[in-house]
CSV table of C-alpha atoms in Angstrom, one decimal:
chain,number,residue,atom,x,y,z
A,1,MET,CA,7.7,8.5,5.4
A,2,LYS,CA,5.6,7.7,2.7
A,3,TYR,CA,1.5,6.8,3.9
A,4,VAL,CA,-0.6,4.7,1.3
A,5,ARG,CA,-4.0,6.2,1.5
A,6,ARG,CA,-5.7,4.9,-1.7
A,7,VAL,CA,-5.1,2.1,-4.2
A,8,ARG,CA,-6.1,1.2,-7.6
A,9,VAL,CA,-7.0,-2.7,-8.0
A,10,ALA,CA,-7.2,-5.0,-11.3
A,11,HIS,CA,-10.2,-7.0,-11.2
A,12,PRO,CA,-11.6,-8.6,-9.6
A,13,GLY,CA,-10.0,-6.3,-7.2
A,14,THR,CA,-9.8,-9.2,-4.0
A,15,ARG,CA,-6.6,-9.8,-2.8
A,16,ASN,CA,-3.4,-7.7,-2.3
A,17,GLU,CA,-1.9,-9.1,-5.9
A,18,HIS,CA,-4.5,-7.2,-7.7
A,19,ILE,CA,-3.4,-3.8,-6.5
A,20,THR,CA,-1.7,-1.9,-10.0
A,21,ASP,CA,-1.2,1.5,-8.6
A,22,VAL,CA,-1.4,3.3,-4.9
A,23,GLN,CA,-1.7,7.4,-4.1
A,24,TYR,CA,0.5,8.0,-1.2
A,25,SER,CA,1.6,11.4,0.8
A,26,ASP,CA,5.2,12.5,2.7
A,27,GLY,CA,2.7,12.4,5.8
A,28,THR,CA,-0.8,11.2,6.9
A,29,ALA,CA,-2.0,14.4,5.3
A,30,GLY,CA,-1.4,16.6,2.2
A,31,THR,CA,-1.1,16.6,-1.5
A,32,LEU,CA,-1.4,13.0,-2.7
A,33,GLN,CA,1.1,11.3,-5.5
A,34,SER,CA,0.6,8.4,-7.6
A,35,ALA,CA,3.1,5.5,-7.9
A,36,THR,CA,3.0,2.1,-9.4
A,37,ARG,CA,2.9,-1.2,-7.7
A,38,ALA,CA,6.3,-1.9,-9.2
A,39,ALA,CA,8.0,1.9,-8.4
A,40,MET,CA,6.4,1.5,-4.5
A,41,VAL,CA,7.9,-2.5,-4.0
A,42,ALA,CA,11.3,-0.5,-5.4
A,43,HIS,CA,11.4,1.8,-2.8
A,44,ILE,CA,10.5,-0.6,-0.1
A,45,ASP,CA,13.2,-3.1,-1.3
A,46,ASN,CA,15.6,0.0,-1.3
A,47,GLY,CA,15.2,0.0,2.8
A,48,ASN,CA,12.5,2.6,3.0
A,49,SER,CA,9.5,2.2,5.3
A,50,VAL,CA,6.0,3.1,4.2
A,51,ARG,CA,2.9,2.7,6.1
A,52,THR,CA,-0.7,2.8,5.0
A,53,HIS,CA,-3.1,5.6,6.6
A,54,ASN,CA,-6.9,4.7,6.3
A,55,ASP,CA,-8.1,8.7,6.0
A,56,TYR,CA,-11.5,7.8,7.3
A,57,THR,CA,-10.5,5.6,10.7
A,58,GLY,CA,-7.0,6.5,11.2
A,59,ALA,CA,-5.7,2.8,10.9
A,60,GLN,CA,-2.2,2.5,10.0
A,61,ALA,CA,-0.5,-0.3,8.9
A,62,ASP,CA,3.6,-1.3,7.6
A,63,VAL,CA,3.6,-2.2,4.0
A,64,ILE,CA,5.8,-4.8,2.9
A,65,THR,CA,6.9,-6.7,-0.2
A,66,ARG,CA,6.5,-10.5,-1.0
A,67,THR,CA,6.4,-12.3,-3.9
A,68,ASN,CA,4.2,-15.0,-5.5
A,69,GLY,CA,5.0,-15.0,-9.2
A,70,VAL,CA,5.4,-11.0,-9.1
A,71,LYS,CA,6.6,-8.8,-6.3
A,72,TYR,CA,3.1,-7.3,-4.6
A,73,LEU,CA,2.2,-5.1,-1.8
A,74,THR,CA,1.0,-6.3,1.5
A,75,THR,CA,0.9,-5.3,4.9
A,76,VAL,CA,2.0,-6.6,8.4
A,77,ALA,CA,-0.3,-5.4,11.8
A,78,ASN,CA,-0.1,-7.3,15.0
A,79,GLY,CA,2.7,-9.1,13.5
A,80,ARG,CA,0.8,-10.8,11.0
A,81,GLU,CA,-0.3,-10.0,7.4
A,82,SER,CA,-3.4,-8.4,6.7
A,83,ASP,CA,-5.4,-6.8,4.1
A,84,ASN,CA,-5.2,-2.9,5.4
A,85,LEU,CA,-4.4,-2.3,1.8
A,86,LEU,CA,-8.2,-3.4,0.4
A,87,ASN,CA,-9.3,-1.4,2.8
A,88,LEU,CA,-8.1,2.2,1.5
A,89,GLY,CA,-10.1,4.3,-0.7
A,90,ARG,CA,-10.4,3.8,-4.3
A,91,PHE,CA,-8.6,5.8,-7.3
């Protein structure tokens, strides 16, 4: 399973729709690889599971896709949409 651990955002970077790229690993630790938002959306839409992993707190959440003009990434924690991706480190 892929774990998103860092995000890159476009200005102003206050909403999930501003995420342009992510860095992820194939476990909660290990080498980071980069992917565009579109590539990660396609990966999830093809039926693959992705979670966030906050390197500082250990918090995790499921990553899903939504559409608001274009497809974007967001998270669901405790059954509701959340901003866990924006709480991750930046690159």
